[in-house]
Coordinates of C-alpha atoms in Angstrom, one line a residue:
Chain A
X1 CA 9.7 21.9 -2.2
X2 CA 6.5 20.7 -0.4
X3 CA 3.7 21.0 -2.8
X4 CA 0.8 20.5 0.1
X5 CA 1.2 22.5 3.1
X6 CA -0.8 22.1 6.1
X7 CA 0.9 25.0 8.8
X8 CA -1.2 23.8 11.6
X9 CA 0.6 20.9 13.6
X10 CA -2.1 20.3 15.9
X11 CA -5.9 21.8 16.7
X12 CA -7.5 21.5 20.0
X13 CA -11.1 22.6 20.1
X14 CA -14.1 22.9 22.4
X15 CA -17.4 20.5 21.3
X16 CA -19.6 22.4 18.9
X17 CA -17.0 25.3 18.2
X18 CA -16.4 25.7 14.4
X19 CA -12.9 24.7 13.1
X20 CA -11.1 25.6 10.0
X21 CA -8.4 23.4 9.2
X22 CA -5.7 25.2 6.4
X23 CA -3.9 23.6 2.8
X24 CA -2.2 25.6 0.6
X25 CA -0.9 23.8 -2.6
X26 CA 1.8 24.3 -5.3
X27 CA 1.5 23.4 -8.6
X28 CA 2.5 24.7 -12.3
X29 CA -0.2 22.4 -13.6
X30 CA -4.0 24.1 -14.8
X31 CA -5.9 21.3 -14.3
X32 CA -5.2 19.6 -10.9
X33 CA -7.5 17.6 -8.3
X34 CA -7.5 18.1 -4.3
X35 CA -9.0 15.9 -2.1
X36 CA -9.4 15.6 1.9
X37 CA -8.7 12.6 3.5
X38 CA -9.4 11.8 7.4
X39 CA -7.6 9.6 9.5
X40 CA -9.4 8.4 13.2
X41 CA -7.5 6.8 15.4
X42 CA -8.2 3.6 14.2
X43 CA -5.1 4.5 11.2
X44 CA -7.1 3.6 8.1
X45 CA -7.6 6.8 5.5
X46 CA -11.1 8.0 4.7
X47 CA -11.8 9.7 1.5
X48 CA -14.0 13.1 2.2
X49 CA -14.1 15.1 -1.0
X50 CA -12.4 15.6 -4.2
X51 CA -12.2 18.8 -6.0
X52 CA -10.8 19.8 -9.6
X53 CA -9.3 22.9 -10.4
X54 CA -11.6 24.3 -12.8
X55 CA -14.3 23.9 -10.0
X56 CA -14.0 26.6 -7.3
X57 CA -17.4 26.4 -6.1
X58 CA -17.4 25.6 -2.3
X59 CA -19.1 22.6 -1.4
X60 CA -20.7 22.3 2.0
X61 CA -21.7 18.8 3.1
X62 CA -23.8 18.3 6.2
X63 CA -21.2 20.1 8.9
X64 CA -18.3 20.0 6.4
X65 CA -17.7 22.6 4.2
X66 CA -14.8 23.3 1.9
X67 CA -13.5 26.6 -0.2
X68 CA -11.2 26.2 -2.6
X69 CA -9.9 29.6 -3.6
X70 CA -7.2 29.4 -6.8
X71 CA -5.7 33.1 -6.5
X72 CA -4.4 32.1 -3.2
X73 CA -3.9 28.5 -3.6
X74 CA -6.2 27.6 -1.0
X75 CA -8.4 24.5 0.1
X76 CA -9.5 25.4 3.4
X77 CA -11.6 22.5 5.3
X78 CA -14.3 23.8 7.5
X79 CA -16.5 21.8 10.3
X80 CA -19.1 23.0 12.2
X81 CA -20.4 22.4 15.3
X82 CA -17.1 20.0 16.1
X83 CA -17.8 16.6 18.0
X84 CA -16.1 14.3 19.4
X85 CA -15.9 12.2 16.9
X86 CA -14.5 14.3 14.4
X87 CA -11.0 13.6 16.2
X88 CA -8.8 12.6 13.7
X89 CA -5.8 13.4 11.6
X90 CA -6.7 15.5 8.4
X91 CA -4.7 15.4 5.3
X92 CA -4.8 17.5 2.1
X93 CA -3.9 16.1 -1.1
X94 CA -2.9 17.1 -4.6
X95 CA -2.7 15.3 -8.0
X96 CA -1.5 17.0 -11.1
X97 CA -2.6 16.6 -14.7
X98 CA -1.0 13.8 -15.7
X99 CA -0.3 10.8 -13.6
X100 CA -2.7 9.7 -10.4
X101 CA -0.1 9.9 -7.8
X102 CA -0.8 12.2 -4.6
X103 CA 1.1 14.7 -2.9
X104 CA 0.3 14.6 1.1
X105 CA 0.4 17.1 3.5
X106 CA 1.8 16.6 6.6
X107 CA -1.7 16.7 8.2
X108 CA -3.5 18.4 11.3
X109 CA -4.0 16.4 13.9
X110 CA -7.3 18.0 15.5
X111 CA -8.5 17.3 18.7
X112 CA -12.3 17.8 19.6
X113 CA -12.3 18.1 23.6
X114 CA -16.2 17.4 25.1
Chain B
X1 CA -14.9 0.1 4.7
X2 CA -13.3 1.0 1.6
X3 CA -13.4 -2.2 -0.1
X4 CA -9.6 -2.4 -0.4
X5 CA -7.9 -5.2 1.8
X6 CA -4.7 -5.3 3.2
X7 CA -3.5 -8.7 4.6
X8 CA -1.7 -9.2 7.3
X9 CA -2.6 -5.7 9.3
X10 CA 0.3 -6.0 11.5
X11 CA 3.7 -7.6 10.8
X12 CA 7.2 -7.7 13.3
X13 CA 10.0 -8.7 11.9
X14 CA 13.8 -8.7 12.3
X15 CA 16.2 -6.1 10.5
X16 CA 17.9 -7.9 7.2
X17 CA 14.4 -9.8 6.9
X18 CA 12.3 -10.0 3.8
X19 CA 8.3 -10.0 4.0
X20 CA 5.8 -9.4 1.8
X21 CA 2.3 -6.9 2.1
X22 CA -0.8 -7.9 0.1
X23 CA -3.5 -5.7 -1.3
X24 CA -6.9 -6.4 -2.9
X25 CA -8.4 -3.3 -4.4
X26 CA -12.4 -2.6 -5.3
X27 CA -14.0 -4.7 -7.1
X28 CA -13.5 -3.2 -11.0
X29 CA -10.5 -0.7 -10.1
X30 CA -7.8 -1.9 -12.0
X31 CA -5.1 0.9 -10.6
X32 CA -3.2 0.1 -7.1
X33 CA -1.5 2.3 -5.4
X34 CA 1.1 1.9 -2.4
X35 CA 2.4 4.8 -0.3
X36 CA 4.6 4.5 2.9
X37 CA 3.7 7.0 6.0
X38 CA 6.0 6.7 8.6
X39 CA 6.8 9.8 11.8
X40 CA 9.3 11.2 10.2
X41 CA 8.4 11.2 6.4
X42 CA 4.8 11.9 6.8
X43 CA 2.8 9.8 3.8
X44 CA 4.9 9.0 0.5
X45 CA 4.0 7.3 -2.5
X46 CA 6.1 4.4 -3.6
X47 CA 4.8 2.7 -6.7
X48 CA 1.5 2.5 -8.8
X49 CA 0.6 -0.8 -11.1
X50 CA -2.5 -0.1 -13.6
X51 CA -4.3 -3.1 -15.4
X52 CA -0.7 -5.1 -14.5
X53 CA 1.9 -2.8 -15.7
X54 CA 4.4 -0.3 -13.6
X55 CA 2.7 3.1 -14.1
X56 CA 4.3 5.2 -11.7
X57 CA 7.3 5.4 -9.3
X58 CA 7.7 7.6 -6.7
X59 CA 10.2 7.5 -3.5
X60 CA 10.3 3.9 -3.8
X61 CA 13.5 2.1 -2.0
X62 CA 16.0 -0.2 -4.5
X63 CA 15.0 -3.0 -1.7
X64 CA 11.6 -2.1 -1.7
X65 CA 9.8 -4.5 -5.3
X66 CA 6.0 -4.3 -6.2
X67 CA 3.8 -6.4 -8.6
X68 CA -0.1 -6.6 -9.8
X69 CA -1.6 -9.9 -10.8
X70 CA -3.8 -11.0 -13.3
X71 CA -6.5 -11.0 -10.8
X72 CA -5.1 -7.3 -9.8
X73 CA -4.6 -8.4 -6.3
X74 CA -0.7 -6.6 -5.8
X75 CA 2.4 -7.2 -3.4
X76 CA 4.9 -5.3 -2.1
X77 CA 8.1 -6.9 -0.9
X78 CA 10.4 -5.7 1.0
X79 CA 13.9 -6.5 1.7
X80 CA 17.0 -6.3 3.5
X81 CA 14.7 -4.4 6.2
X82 CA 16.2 -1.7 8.0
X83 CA 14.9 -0.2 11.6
X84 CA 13.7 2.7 9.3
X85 CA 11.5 1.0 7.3
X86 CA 9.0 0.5 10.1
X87 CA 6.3 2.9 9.4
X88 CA 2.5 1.8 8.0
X89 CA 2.0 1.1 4.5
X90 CA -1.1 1.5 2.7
X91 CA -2.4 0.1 -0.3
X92 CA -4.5 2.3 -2.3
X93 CA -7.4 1.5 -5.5
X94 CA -9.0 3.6 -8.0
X95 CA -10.8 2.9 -11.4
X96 CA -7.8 3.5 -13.5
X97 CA -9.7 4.5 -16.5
X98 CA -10.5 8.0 -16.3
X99 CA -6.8 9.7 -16.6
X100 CA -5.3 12.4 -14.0
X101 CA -7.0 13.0 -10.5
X102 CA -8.8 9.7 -10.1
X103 CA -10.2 9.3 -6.0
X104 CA -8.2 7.0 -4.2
X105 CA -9.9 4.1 -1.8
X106 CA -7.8 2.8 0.9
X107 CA -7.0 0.2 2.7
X108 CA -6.8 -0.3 6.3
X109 CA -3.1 -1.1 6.3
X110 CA 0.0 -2.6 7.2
X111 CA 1.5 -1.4 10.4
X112 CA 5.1 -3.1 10.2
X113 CA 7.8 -3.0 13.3
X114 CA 11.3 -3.9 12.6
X115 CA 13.4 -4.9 15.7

């Protein structure tokens, strides 16, 4: 079974709307870590936040925010006031308690259209 | 720029070759990670060394071999390559020393095209 899911394929928004970009996880594990990763078109991957599961305080960095919501298994990825040059592929990731490996979504693929 | 480096960055081959990817990590991490994201599979993790030493294995190919070095510069060799094995490989550091959940730097990859 997938243990990241990221439903939406593909995004295509207008510059400057807001978009919310969906991962839902599975685990059995308490204590767990989820990160966001970006991918331009360039191909290499871009580290964009880590979270741990104890901490469900949303985080909001300069037009990125993120709320990570445990009763639903949740950790949404918000930007504001898209640009251009947030066009990239996005990819959720989960690490359990023991061992550092991560468990990829299949990742949206958003498109910011000027 | 991460501060991982991934040598060469792109790589053609024939199928039944053998060739070999190379990854320096950060400066100080002693973990390496390497994962395998092709269309079709999406991103998987194959192997982790720490400090050396096999830590992890995940959907890592018999044909498919990793190592770390002393200097904790790592290579991953593959084998008996197949069309399907062309896909990008990244190479991945982190500190190593802090247990479970550890952020992950990567590198630019390896984008490798059997023929």
């Amino acid at each position: 079974a997938q243990k990241v899911t990221q439903a939406q394929t593909e995004i295509s928004v207008v510059e400057k709307e807001d978009v919310t970009l969906d991962c839902v996880y599975e685990t059995r594990d308490t204590t767990y870590y989820l990160f966001w990763y970006k991918q331009p078109p360039s191909g290499e991957l871009v580290f964009l936040i880590r979270r741990n599961s104890f901490d469900e305080q949303n985080e909001i960095s300069g037009r990125y925010s993120w709320n990570f919501q445990k009763s639903t298994s949740s950790f949404n990825f918000t930007i504001t006031a898209s640009q251009v040059v947030d066009s990239a592929v996005y990819f959720c990731a989960l690490s359990e308690e023991v061992g550092n490996q991560f468990y990829f979504g299949t990742g949206t693929s958003l498109t910011v259209i000027p | 720029d991460s501060g991982v480096t991934q040598t060469p960055k792109h790589l053609i081959t024939a199928t039944g070759q053998r060739v070999t990817l190379r990854c320096s990590p950060r400066s100080g991490d002693l973990s390496v990670y390497w994962y395998q994201q092709s269309l079709d599979q999406g991103l998987q993790f194959l192997i982790q060394y720490y400090n050396g030493e096999e830590r992890a294995k995940g959907n890592i190919l018999e044909r498919f071999s990793a190592q770390q070095f002393p200097d904790l510069h790592s290579e991953l060799n593959l084998s008996s390559l197949e069309l399907g094995d062309s896909a990008l490989y990244f190479c991945a550091s982190s500190v190593g020393t802090q247990g479970g959940g550890e952020t992950q730097y990567f590198g630019p990859g390896t984008r490798l095209l059997v023929l």
